[in-house]
mmCIF file with all atom_site columns, C-alpha atoms and ligand atoms in Angstrom:
data_model
loop_
_atom_site.group_PDB
_atom_site.id
_atom_site.type_symbol
_atom_site.label_atom_id
_atom_site.label_alt_id
_atom_site.label_comp_id
_atom_site.label_asym_id
_atom_site.label_entity_id
_atom_site.label_seq_id
_atom_site.pdbx_PDB_ins_code
_atom_site.Cartn_x
_atom_site.Cartn_y
_atom_site.Cartn_z
_atom_site.occupancy
_atom_site.B_iso_or_equiv
_atom_site.pdbx_formal_charge
_atom_site.auth_seq_id
_atom_site.auth_comp_id
_atom_site.auth_asym_id
_atom_site.auth_atom_id
_atom_site.pdbx_PDB_model_num
ATOM   1   C  CA  . UNK A 1 1   ? 56.789 204.756 139.756 1.00 82.00 ? 1   UNK A CA  1
ATOM   2   C  CA  . UNK A 1 2   ? 58.978 207.615 138.649 1.00 91.00 ? 2   UNK A CA  1
ATOM   3   C  CA  . UNK A 1 3   ? 62.568 207.223 141.094 1.00 93.00 ? 3   UNK A CA  1
ATOM   4   C  CA  . UNK A 1 4   ? 62.503 211.374 141.535 1.00 95.00 ? 4   UNK A CA  1
ATOM   5   C  CA  . UNK A 1 5   ? 58.952 210.885 143.459 1.00 96.00 ? 5   UNK A CA  1
ATOM   6   C  CA  . UNK A 1 6   ? 60.678 208.577 146.150 1.00 96.00 ? 6   UNK A CA  1
ATOM   7   C  CA  . UNK A 1 7   ? 62.792 212.690 146.855 1.00 97.00 ? 7   UNK A CA  1
ATOM   8   C  CA  . UNK A 1 8   ? 59.747 214.581 146.799 1.00 96.00 ? 8   UNK A CA  1
ATOM   9   C  CA  . UNK A 1 9   ? 58.545 212.151 148.968 1.00 96.00 ? 9   UNK A CA  1
ATOM   10  C  CA  . UNK A 1 10  ? 61.182 212.297 151.214 1.00 96.00 ? 10  UNK A CA  1
ATOM   11  C  CA  . UNK A 1 11  ? 61.149 216.362 151.160 1.00 97.00 ? 11  UNK A CA  1
ATOM   12  C  CA  . UNK A 1 12  ? 57.447 216.181 152.303 1.00 97.00 ? 12  UNK A CA  1
ATOM   13  C  CA  . UNK A 1 13  ? 58.106 213.439 155.149 1.00 96.00 ? 13  UNK A CA  1
ATOM   14  C  CA  . UNK A 1 14  ? 60.901 215.850 156.572 1.00 97.00 ? 14  UNK A CA  1
ATOM   15  C  CA  . UNK A 1 15  ? 58.478 218.294 156.894 1.00 97.00 ? 15  UNK A CA  1
ATOM   16  C  CA  . UNK A 1 16  ? 55.660 216.508 157.948 1.00 96.00 ? 16  UNK A CA  1
ATOM   17  C  CA  . UNK A 1 17  ? 58.228 215.085 161.068 1.00 95.00 ? 17  UNK A CA  1
ATOM   18  C  CA  . UNK A 1 18  ? 59.449 218.558 161.328 1.00 96.00 ? 18  UNK A CA  1
ATOM   19  C  CA  . UNK A 1 19  ? 56.119 219.180 162.299 1.00 97.00 ? 19  UNK A CA  1
ATOM   20  C  CA  . UNK A 1 20  ? 55.061 217.090 164.763 1.00 94.00 ? 20  UNK A CA  1
ATOM   21  C  CA  . UNK A 1 21  ? 58.117 217.836 166.467 1.00 95.00 ? 21  UNK A CA  1
ATOM   22  C  CA  . UNK A 1 22  ? 60.659 220.292 165.457 1.00 96.00 ? 22  UNK A CA  1
ATOM   23  C  CA  . UNK A 1 23  ? 63.350 218.807 167.665 1.00 96.00 ? 23  UNK A CA  1
ATOM   24  C  CA  . UNK A 1 24  ? 62.864 214.950 165.463 1.00 95.00 ? 24  UNK A CA  1
ATOM   25  C  CA  . UNK A 1 25  ? 65.922 214.890 163.568 1.00 96.00 ? 25  UNK A CA  1
ATOM   26  C  CA  . UNK A 1 26  ? 68.101 216.485 166.383 1.00 96.00 ? 26  UNK A CA  1
ATOM   27  C  CA  . UNK A 1 27  ? 66.876 213.374 168.906 1.00 94.00 ? 27  UNK A CA  1
ATOM   28  C  CA  . UNK A 1 28  ? 67.114 211.077 165.776 1.00 95.00 ? 28  UNK A CA  1
ATOM   29  C  CA  . UNK A 1 29  ? 70.674 212.034 165.577 1.00 95.00 ? 29  UNK A CA  1
ATOM   30  C  CA  . UNK A 1 30  ? 71.682 211.124 169.149 1.00 96.00 ? 30  UNK A CA  1
ATOM   31  C  CA  . UNK A 1 31  ? 71.885 207.392 168.746 1.00 94.00 ? 31  UNK A CA  1
ATOM   32  C  CA  . UNK A 1 32  ? 69.324 204.275 169.006 1.00 95.00 ? 32  UNK A CA  1
ATOM   33  C  CA  . UNK A 1 33  ? 68.022 201.968 172.154 1.00 95.00 ? 33  UNK A CA  1
ATOM   34  C  CA  . UNK A 1 34  ? 65.338 199.835 170.531 1.00 96.00 ? 34  UNK A CA  1
ATOM   35  C  CA  . UNK A 1 35  ? 63.931 197.473 172.597 1.00 95.00 ? 35  UNK A CA  1
ATOM   36  C  CA  . UNK A 1 36  ? 62.990 195.173 169.963 1.00 96.00 ? 36  UNK A CA  1
ATOM   37  C  CA  . UNK A 1 37  ? 64.842 193.078 167.793 1.00 98.00 ? 37  UNK A CA  1
ATOM   38  C  CA  . UNK A 1 38  ? 62.341 192.337 164.899 1.00 98.00 ? 38  UNK A CA  1
ATOM   39  C  CA  . UNK A 1 39  ? 63.385 188.953 162.100 1.00 98.00 ? 39  UNK A CA  1
ATOM   40  C  CA  . UNK A 1 40  ? 61.091 189.389 159.344 1.00 98.00 ? 40  UNK A CA  1
ATOM   41  C  CA  . UNK A 1 41  ? 60.705 188.847 155.734 1.00 98.00 ? 41  UNK A CA  1
ATOM   42  C  CA  . UNK A 1 42  ? 61.739 190.711 152.768 1.00 98.00 ? 42  UNK A CA  1
ATOM   43  C  CA  . UNK A 1 43  ? 58.299 190.667 151.449 1.00 97.00 ? 43  UNK A CA  1
ATOM   44  C  CA  . UNK A 1 44  ? 57.144 194.228 150.341 1.00 96.00 ? 44  UNK A CA  1
ATOM   45  C  CA  . UNK A 1 45  ? 54.006 193.195 152.229 1.00 95.00 ? 45  UNK A CA  1
ATOM   46  C  CA  . UNK A 1 46  ? 55.526 193.214 155.329 1.00 94.00 ? 46  UNK A CA  1
ATOM   47  C  CA  . UNK A 1 47  ? 56.798 196.117 156.390 1.00 92.00 ? 47  UNK A CA  1
ATOM   48  C  CA  . UNK A 1 48  ? 57.984 195.860 160.035 1.00 92.00 ? 48  UNK A CA  1
ATOM   49  C  CA  . UNK A 1 49  ? 57.140 199.249 161.852 1.00 92.00 ? 49  UNK A CA  1
ATOM   50  C  CA  . UNK A 1 50  ? 54.007 199.687 159.829 1.00 92.00 ? 50  UNK A CA  1
ATOM   51  C  CA  . UNK A 1 51  ? 52.479 196.711 160.889 1.00 93.00 ? 51  UNK A CA  1
ATOM   52  C  CA  . UNK A 1 52  ? 53.222 197.316 164.593 1.00 94.00 ? 52  UNK A CA  1
ATOM   53  C  CA  . UNK A 1 53  ? 52.892 200.989 164.964 1.00 93.00 ? 53  UNK A CA  1
ATOM   54  C  CA  . UNK A 1 54  ? 56.161 202.024 165.835 1.00 94.00 ? 54  UNK A CA  1
ATOM   55  C  CA  . UNK A 1 55  ? 58.005 204.685 164.664 1.00 91.00 ? 55  UNK A CA  1
ATOM   56  C  CA  . UNK A 1 56  ? 61.545 204.951 163.518 1.00 93.00 ? 56  UNK A CA  1
ATOM   57  C  CA  . UNK A 1 57  ? 63.970 204.375 166.633 1.00 94.00 ? 57  UNK A CA  1
ATOM   58  C  CA  . UNK A 1 58  ? 61.652 202.091 168.083 1.00 95.00 ? 58  UNK A CA  1
ATOM   59  C  CA  . UNK A 1 59  ? 62.638 198.388 166.407 1.00 97.00 ? 59  UNK A CA  1
ATOM   60  C  CA  . UNK A 1 60  ? 65.849 197.181 165.338 1.00 98.00 ? 60  UNK A CA  1
ATOM   61  C  CA  . UNK A 1 61  ? 65.000 194.906 161.904 1.00 98.00 ? 61  UNK A CA  1
ATOM   62  C  CA  . UNK A 1 62  ? 66.519 192.011 160.584 1.00 98.00 ? 62  UNK A CA  1
ATOM   63  C  CA  . UNK A 1 63  ? 64.579 190.795 156.993 1.00 98.00 ? 63  UNK A CA  1
ATOM   64  C  CA  . UNK A 1 64  ? 65.923 188.393 154.005 1.00 98.00 ? 64  UNK A CA  1
ATOM   65  C  CA  . UNK A 1 65  ? 63.845 185.737 151.966 1.00 98.00 ? 65  UNK A CA  1
ATOM   66  C  CA  . UNK A 1 66  ? 61.300 183.842 154.581 1.00 98.00 ? 66  UNK A CA  1
ATOM   67  C  CA  . UNK A 1 67  ? 62.450 185.199 157.989 1.00 98.00 ? 67  UNK A CA  1
ATOM   68  C  CA  . UNK A 1 68  ? 65.370 182.915 158.402 1.00 98.00 ? 68  UNK A CA  1
ATOM   69  C  CA  . UNK A 1 69  ? 67.842 182.690 161.070 1.00 98.00 ? 69  UNK A CA  1
ATOM   70  C  CA  . UNK A 1 70  ? 70.637 180.170 159.950 1.00 97.00 ? 70  UNK A CA  1
ATOM   71  C  CA  . UNK A 1 71  ? 72.985 178.897 162.678 1.00 93.00 ? 71  UNK A CA  1
ATOM   72  C  CA  . UNK A 1 72  ? 75.783 179.626 159.865 1.00 95.00 ? 72  UNK A CA  1
ATOM   73  C  CA  . UNK A 1 73  ? 74.368 182.739 158.796 1.00 97.00 ? 73  UNK A CA  1
ATOM   74  C  CA  . UNK A 1 74  ? 76.815 185.449 159.161 1.00 97.00 ? 74  UNK A CA  1
ATOM   75  C  CA  . UNK A 1 75  ? 74.535 188.462 158.780 1.00 98.00 ? 75  UNK A CA  1
ATOM   76  C  CA  . UNK A 1 76  ? 71.898 187.055 161.405 1.00 98.00 ? 76  UNK A CA  1
ATOM   77  C  CA  . UNK A 1 77  ? 73.868 186.148 163.350 1.00 98.00 ? 77  UNK A CA  1
ATOM   78  C  CA  . UNK A 1 78  ? 75.729 189.834 163.475 1.00 98.00 ? 78  UNK A CA  1
ATOM   79  C  CA  . UNK A 1 79  ? 72.079 191.301 164.055 1.00 98.00 ? 79  UNK A CA  1
ATOM   80  C  CA  . UNK A 1 80  ? 71.576 188.870 167.187 1.00 98.00 ? 80  UNK A CA  1
ATOM   81  C  CA  . UNK A 1 81  ? 74.655 189.799 168.218 1.00 98.00 ? 81  UNK A CA  1
ATOM   82  C  CA  . UNK A 1 82  ? 74.558 193.589 168.399 1.00 98.00 ? 82  UNK A CA  1
ATOM   83  C  CA  . UNK A 1 83  ? 70.739 194.105 169.160 1.00 98.00 ? 83  UNK A CA  1
ATOM   84  C  CA  . UNK A 1 84  ? 71.484 191.395 172.196 1.00 98.00 ? 84  UNK A CA  1
ATOM   85  C  CA  . UNK A 1 85  ? 74.993 192.649 173.666 1.00 97.00 ? 85  UNK A CA  1
ATOM   86  C  CA  . UNK A 1 86  ? 74.889 196.172 172.621 1.00 97.00 ? 86  UNK A CA  1
ATOM   87  C  CA  . UNK A 1 87  ? 71.886 196.989 172.278 1.00 98.00 ? 87  UNK A CA  1
ATOM   88  C  CA  . UNK A 1 88  ? 70.979 195.362 175.034 1.00 97.00 ? 88  UNK A CA  1
ATOM   89  C  CA  . UNK A 1 89  ? 67.229 194.672 173.341 1.00 98.00 ? 89  UNK A CA  1
ATOM   90  C  CA  . UNK A 1 90  ? 65.445 192.662 176.176 1.00 95.00 ? 90  UNK A CA  1
ATOM   91  C  CA  . UNK A 1 91  ? 63.028 190.680 173.336 1.00 97.00 ? 91  UNK A CA  1
ATOM   92  C  CA  . UNK A 1 92  ? 63.251 189.413 169.853 1.00 98.00 ? 92  UNK A CA  1
ATOM   93  C  CA  . UNK A 1 93  ? 60.646 188.424 167.572 1.00 98.00 ? 93  UNK A CA  1
ATOM   94  C  CA  . UNK A 1 94  ? 60.788 186.421 165.111 1.00 98.00 ? 94  UNK A CA  1
ATOM   95  C  CA  . UNK A 1 95  ? 57.846 187.268 162.540 1.00 98.00 ? 95  UNK A CA  1
ATOM   96  C  CA  . UNK A 1 96  ? 56.857 185.254 159.412 1.00 98.00 ? 96  UNK A CA  1
ATOM   97  C  CA  . UNK A 1 97  ? 53.982 185.550 156.757 1.00 98.00 ? 97  UNK A CA  1
ATOM   98  C  CA  . UNK A 1 98  ? 51.237 183.810 155.034 1.00 98.00 ? 98  UNK A CA  1
ATOM   99  C  CA  . UNK A 1 99  ? 51.571 183.765 151.769 1.00 98.00 ? 99  UNK A CA  1
ATOM   100 C  CA  . UNK A 1 100 ? 54.835 183.968 151.869 1.00 98.00 ? 100 UNK A CA  1
ATOM   101 C  CA  . UNK A 1 101 ? 56.569 183.277 148.606 1.00 98.00 ? 101 UNK A CA  1
ATOM   102 C  CA  . UNK A 1 102 ? 60.202 181.771 150.263 1.00 98.00 ? 102 UNK A CA  1
ATOM   103 C  CA  . UNK A 1 103 ? 57.994 178.847 151.540 1.00 98.00 ? 103 UNK A CA  1
ATOM   104 C  CA  . UNK A 1 104 ? 56.285 178.190 148.744 1.00 98.00 ? 104 UNK A CA  1
ATOM   105 C  CA  . UNK A 1 105 ? 59.041 177.705 146.613 1.00 97.00 ? 105 UNK A CA  1
ATOM   106 C  CA  . UNK A 1 106 ? 60.393 175.650 149.155 1.00 97.00 ? 106 UNK A CA  1
ATOM   107 C  CA  . UNK A 1 107 ? 57.387 173.438 148.792 1.00 96.00 ? 107 UNK A CA  1
ATOM   108 C  CA  . UNK A 1 108 ? 58.040 173.092 145.178 1.00 95.00 ? 108 UNK A CA  1
ATOM   109 C  CA  . UNK A 1 109 ? 60.537 170.818 143.107 1.00 94.00 ? 109 UNK A CA  1
ATOM   110 C  CA  . UNK A 1 110 ? 62.468 173.074 141.276 1.00 93.00 ? 110 UNK A CA  1
ATOM   111 C  CA  . UNK A 1 111 ? 66.153 174.255 140.864 1.00 96.00 ? 111 UNK A CA  1
ATOM   112 C  CA  . UNK A 1 112 ? 66.690 177.829 142.055 1.00 96.00 ? 112 UNK A CA  1
ATOM   113 C  CA  . UNK A 1 113 ? 69.791 178.175 141.377 1.00 97.00 ? 113 UNK A CA  1
ATOM   114 C  CA  . UNK A 1 114 ? 71.819 180.435 144.341 1.00 96.00 ? 114 UNK A CA  1
ATOM   115 C  CA  . UNK A 1 115 ? 68.415 179.785 146.277 1.00 97.00 ? 115 UNK A CA  1
ATOM   116 C  CA  . UNK A 1 116 ? 68.425 176.393 146.923 1.00 97.00 ? 116 UNK A CA  1
ATOM   117 C  CA  . UNK A 1 117 ? 70.408 176.503 150.012 1.00 96.00 ? 117 UNK A CA  1
ATOM   118 C  CA  . UNK A 1 118 ? 69.104 178.923 151.412 1.00 97.00 ? 118 UNK A CA  1
ATOM   119 C  CA  . UNK A 1 119 ? 65.574 177.394 150.992 1.00 97.00 ? 119 UNK A CA  1
ATOM   120 C  CA  . UNK A 1 120 ? 67.061 173.891 152.093 1.00 97.00 ? 120 UNK A CA  1
ATOM   121 C  CA  . UNK A 1 121 ? 66.498 175.256 155.923 1.00 97.00 ? 121 UNK A CA  1
ATOM   122 C  CA  . UNK A 1 122 ? 62.723 175.823 154.832 1.00 98.00 ? 122 UNK A CA  1
ATOM   123 C  CA  . UNK A 1 123 ? 62.946 172.148 153.235 1.00 98.00 ? 123 UNK A CA  1
ATOM   124 C  CA  . UNK A 1 124 ? 64.478 170.809 156.748 1.00 97.00 ? 124 UNK A CA  1
ATOM   125 C  CA  . UNK A 1 125 ? 61.885 172.442 158.285 1.00 98.00 ? 125 UNK A CA  1
ATOM   126 C  CA  . UNK A 1 126 ? 59.649 170.289 156.785 1.00 97.00 ? 126 UNK A CA  1
ATOM   127 C  CA  . UNK A 1 127 ? 61.635 166.591 157.469 1.00 97.00 ? 127 UNK A CA  1
ATOM   128 C  CA  . UNK A 1 128 ? 61.658 167.691 160.999 1.00 96.00 ? 128 UNK A CA  1
ATOM   129 C  CA  . UNK A 1 129 ? 57.542 167.912 161.500 1.00 97.00 ? 129 UNK A CA  1
ATOM   130 C  CA  . UNK A 1 130 ? 57.357 165.693 158.230 1.00 97.00 ? 130 UNK A CA  1
ATOM   131 C  CA  . UNK A 1 131 ? 54.663 163.444 160.501 1.00 98.00 ? 131 UNK A CA  1
ATOM   132 C  CA  . UNK A 1 132 ? 52.118 166.281 160.934 1.00 97.00 ? 132 UNK A CA  1
ATOM   133 C  CA  . UNK A 1 133 ? 52.897 168.228 157.482 1.00 98.00 ? 133 UNK A CA  1
ATOM   134 C  CA  . UNK A 1 134 ? 52.416 165.342 156.087 1.00 97.00 ? 134 UNK A CA  1
ATOM   135 C  CA  . UNK A 1 135 ? 49.248 164.097 157.682 1.00 98.00 ? 135 UNK A CA  1
ATOM   136 C  CA  . UNK A 1 136 ? 47.323 167.416 156.085 1.00 97.00 ? 136 UNK A CA  1
ATOM   137 C  CA  . UNK A 1 137 ? 45.601 166.436 152.863 1.00 95.00 ? 137 UNK A CA  1
ATOM   138 C  CA  . UNK A 1 138 ? 44.595 170.371 151.916 1.00 97.00 ? 138 UNK A CA  1
ATOM   139 C  CA  . UNK A 1 139 ? 47.311 172.177 150.377 1.00 96.00 ? 139 UNK A CA  1
ATOM   140 C  CA  . UNK A 1 140 ? 46.571 175.706 152.008 1.00 97.00 ? 140 UNK A CA  1
ATOM   141 C  CA  . UNK A 1 141 ? 46.244 174.397 155.439 1.00 97.00 ? 141 UNK A CA  1
ATOM   142 C  CA  . UNK A 1 142 ? 50.278 172.279 155.002 1.00 97.00 ? 142 UNK A CA  1
ATOM   143 C  CA  . UNK A 1 143 ? 51.318 175.834 153.546 1.00 98.00 ? 143 UNK A CA  1
ATOM   144 C  CA  . UNK A 1 144 ? 49.986 177.849 156.332 1.00 98.00 ? 144 UNK A CA  1
ATOM   145 C  CA  . UNK A 1 145 ? 51.157 175.512 158.645 1.00 98.00 ? 145 UNK A CA  1
ATOM   146 C  CA  . UNK A 1 146 ? 54.339 175.673 157.778 1.00 98.00 ? 146 UNK A CA  1
ATOM   147 C  CA  . UNK A 1 147 ? 54.852 178.748 157.493 1.00 98.00 ? 147 UNK A CA  1
ATOM   148 C  CA  . UNK A 1 148 ? 53.899 178.945 161.111 1.00 97.00 ? 148 UNK A CA  1
ATOM   149 C  CA  . UNK A 1 149 ? 56.558 175.462 161.874 1.00 97.00 ? 149 UNK A CA  1
ATOM   150 C  CA  . UNK A 1 150 ? 59.030 177.842 160.535 1.00 98.00 ? 150 UNK A CA  1
ATOM   151 C  CA  . UNK A 1 151 ? 58.511 180.898 162.558 1.00 97.00 ? 151 UNK A CA  1
ATOM   152 C  CA  . UNK A 1 152 ? 58.823 177.951 165.733 1.00 95.00 ? 152 UNK A CA  1
ATOM   153 C  CA  . UNK A 1 153 ? 62.076 177.042 164.301 1.00 95.00 ? 153 UNK A CA  1
ATOM   154 C  CA  . UNK A 1 154 ? 63.381 180.175 163.945 1.00 97.00 ? 154 UNK A CA  1
ATOM   155 C  CA  . UNK A 1 155 ? 62.822 181.378 167.585 1.00 96.00 ? 155 UNK A CA  1
ATOM   156 C  CA  . UNK A 1 156 ? 64.285 178.161 168.308 1.00 93.00 ? 156 UNK A CA  1
ATOM   157 C  CA  . UNK A 1 157 ? 67.787 178.905 165.990 1.00 95.00 ? 157 UNK A CA  1
ATOM   158 C  CA  . UNK A 1 158 ? 67.446 182.144 168.136 1.00 96.00 ? 158 UNK A CA  1
ATOM   159 C  CA  . UNK A 1 159 ? 67.531 180.475 171.593 1.00 92.00 ? 159 UNK A CA  1
ATOM   160 C  CA  . UNK A 1 160 ? 70.074 178.257 170.167 1.00 91.00 ? 160 UNK A CA  1
ATOM   161 C  CA  . UNK A 1 161 ? 72.760 181.243 170.539 1.00 94.00 ? 161 UNK A CA  1
ATOM   162 C  CA  . UNK A 1 162 ? 74.996 181.648 173.299 1.00 93.00 ? 162 UNK A CA  1
ATOM   163 C  CA  . UNK A 1 163 ? 74.275 185.608 173.413 1.00 94.00 ? 163 UNK A CA  1
ATOM   164 C  CA  . UNK A 1 164 ? 70.754 185.082 173.893 1.00 94.00 ? 164 UNK A CA  1
ATOM   165 C  CA  . UNK A 1 165 ? 71.018 182.016 176.605 1.00 91.00 ? 165 UNK A CA  1
ATOM   166 C  CA  . UNK A 1 166 ? 73.049 184.422 178.099 1.00 93.00 ? 166 UNK A CA  1
ATOM   167 C  CA  . UNK A 1 167 ? 70.629 187.438 178.371 1.00 95.00 ? 167 UNK A CA  1
ATOM   168 C  CA  . UNK A 1 168 ? 67.833 185.358 178.848 1.00 91.00 ? 168 UNK A CA  1
ATOM   169 C  CA  . UNK A 1 169 ? 69.491 184.536 182.527 1.00 91.00 ? 169 UNK A CA  1
ATOM   170 C  CA  . UNK A 1 170 ? 71.088 187.563 183.363 1.00 94.00 ? 170 UNK A CA  1
ATOM   171 C  CA  . UNK A 1 171 ? 67.571 190.138 182.110 1.00 93.00 ? 171 UNK A CA  1
ATOM   172 C  CA  . UNK A 1 172 ? 64.772 187.822 181.218 1.00 90.00 ? 172 UNK A CA  1
ATOM   173 C  CA  . UNK A 1 173 ? 65.177 188.196 177.259 1.00 95.00 ? 173 UNK A CA  1
ATOM   174 C  CA  . UNK A 1 174 ? 62.383 186.540 175.652 1.00 93.00 ? 174 UNK A CA  1
ATOM   175 C  CA  . UNK A 1 175 ? 61.919 185.012 172.062 1.00 95.00 ? 175 UNK A CA  1
ATOM   176 C  CA  . UNK A 1 176 ? 58.336 185.297 170.330 1.00 96.00 ? 176 UNK A CA  1
ATOM   177 C  CA  . UNK A 1 177 ? 56.910 183.615 167.130 1.00 97.00 ? 177 UNK A CA  1
ATOM   178 C  CA  . UNK A 1 178 ? 54.156 186.183 165.117 1.00 98.00 ? 178 UNK A CA  1
ATOM   179 C  CA  . UNK A 1 179 ? 52.538 185.566 161.636 1.00 98.00 ? 179 UNK A CA  1
ATOM   180 C  CA  . UNK A 1 180 ? 51.477 188.422 159.878 1.00 98.00 ? 180 UNK A CA  1
ATOM   181 C  CA  . UNK A 1 181 ? 48.080 187.656 157.889 1.00 97.00 ? 181 UNK A CA  1
ATOM   182 C  CA  . UNK A 1 182 ? 48.261 189.390 154.949 1.00 95.00 ? 182 UNK A CA  1
ATOM   183 C  CA  . UNK A 1 183 ? 44.999 188.610 154.004 1.00 95.00 ? 183 UNK A CA  1
ATOM   184 C  CA  . UNK A 1 184 ? 43.545 190.468 156.974 1.00 97.00 ? 184 UNK A CA  1
ATOM   185 C  CA  . UNK A 1 185 ? 46.607 192.266 158.263 1.00 96.00 ? 185 UNK A CA  1
ATOM   186 C  CA  . UNK A 1 186 ? 46.213 191.063 161.051 1.00 97.00 ? 186 UNK A CA  1
ATOM   187 C  CA  . UNK A 1 187 ? 49.076 190.687 163.693 1.00 97.00 ? 187 UNK A CA  1
ATOM   188 C  CA  . UNK A 1 188 ? 48.472 186.590 165.093 1.00 97.00 ? 188 UNK A CA  1
ATOM   189 C  CA  . UNK A 1 189 ? 50.802 185.972 168.021 1.00 97.00 ? 189 UNK A CA  1
ATOM   190 C  CA  . UNK A 1 190 ? 51.662 182.193 167.649 1.00 96.00 ? 190 UNK A CA  1
ATOM   191 C  CA  . UNK A 1 191 ? 52.492 181.823 171.456 1.00 94.00 ? 191 UNK A CA  1
ATOM   192 C  CA  . UNK A 1 192 ? 55.349 179.586 171.757 1.00 87.00 ? 192 UNK A CA  1
ATOM   193 C  CA  . UNK A 1 193 ? 56.026 178.293 174.860 1.00 84.00 ? 193 UNK A CA  1
ATOM   194 C  CA  . UNK A 1 194 ? 59.504 180.689 175.408 1.00 77.00 ? 194 UNK A CA  1
ATOM   195 C  CA  . UNK A 1 195 ? 60.372 178.623 178.921 1.00 79.00 ? 195 UNK A CA  1
ATOM   196 C  CA  . UNK A 1 196 ? 59.203 175.477 177.947 1.00 83.00 ? 196 UNK A CA  1
ATOM   197 C  CA  . UNK A 1 197 ? 60.967 175.672 174.799 1.00 80.00 ? 197 UNK A CA  1
ATOM   198 C  CA  . UNK A 1 198 ? 63.674 176.629 176.105 1.00 77.00 ? 198 UNK A CA  1
ATOM   199 C  CA  . UNK A 1 199 ? 64.171 173.920 178.254 1.00 81.00 ? 199 UNK A CA  1
ATOM   200 C  CA  . UNK A 1 200 ? 62.975 171.379 176.142 1.00 82.00 ? 200 UNK A CA  1
ATOM   201 C  CA  . UNK A 1 201 ? 66.113 172.480 173.963 1.00 80.00 ? 201 UNK A CA  1
ATOM   202 C  CA  . UNK A 1 202 ? 68.729 173.477 176.650 1.00 80.00 ? 202 UNK A CA  1
ATOM   203 C  CA  . UNK A 1 203 ? 69.562 169.272 177.304 1.00 81.00 ? 203 UNK A CA  1
ATOM   204 C  CA  . UNK A 1 204 ? 71.130 169.788 173.825 1.00 84.00 ? 204 UNK A CA  1
ATOM   205 C  CA  . UNK A 1 205 ? 71.855 173.779 172.750 1.00 83.00 ? 205 UNK A CA  1
ATOM   206 C  CA  . UNK A 1 206 ? 72.875 174.640 176.156 1.00 82.00 ? 206 UNK A CA  1
ATOM   207 C  CA  . UNK A 1 207 ? 76.430 176.405 175.449 1.00 77.00 ? 207 UNK A CA  1
ATOM   208 C  CA  . UNK A 1 208 ? 76.857 178.675 178.632 1.00 76.00 ? 208 UNK A CA  1
ATOM   209 C  CA  . UNK A 1 209 ? 77.061 178.768 182.354 1.00 72.00 ? 209 UNK A CA  1
HETATM 210 ZN ZN1 . ZN  B 2 .   ? 57.677 185.379 152.742 1.00 71.89 ? 1   ZN  B ZN1 1
#
């Protein structure tokens, strides 16, 4: 693609937005108050707003390789802090996707340099759920299940933060685990029982009164 095309696209987009609402950019410029925080994969095929049918201003977005929320990652921790404490979102979504290259790479025996410590977090998810995953003989099935379990574990990492625990108590903030099925376009709710998960892990991870 010609990079100049991007600027042409931008001009067309501005015209289109103004055609539907002449105050569009005045309103956009006033500030944001999104209701959702979306944490997803950087994969170019999984564009957050588009797959949810949402518009600019609707969702605060954080994307990285394999939709991770590592406990020591300053980036994702800052995003969660800002979204919960300042934007006051009440819904946090961790969205994985089938066909995730990051999860696939973590299932291989290869040295990927700087990616190693990042992908090690996914290997840890495998270790936690080793019994279930090793029992799956079909490689594709195992791959899909690890993608789902990774979402589940990242939801737990979100719940482990003090901000989320506090906001859950004060205003009933909830965390959801979703999968985007890249082969059908379907968004699947993993139906993680948030209350049960919270209760289960709080005896270890409770850090607020
Ligand atoms: Zn991915």
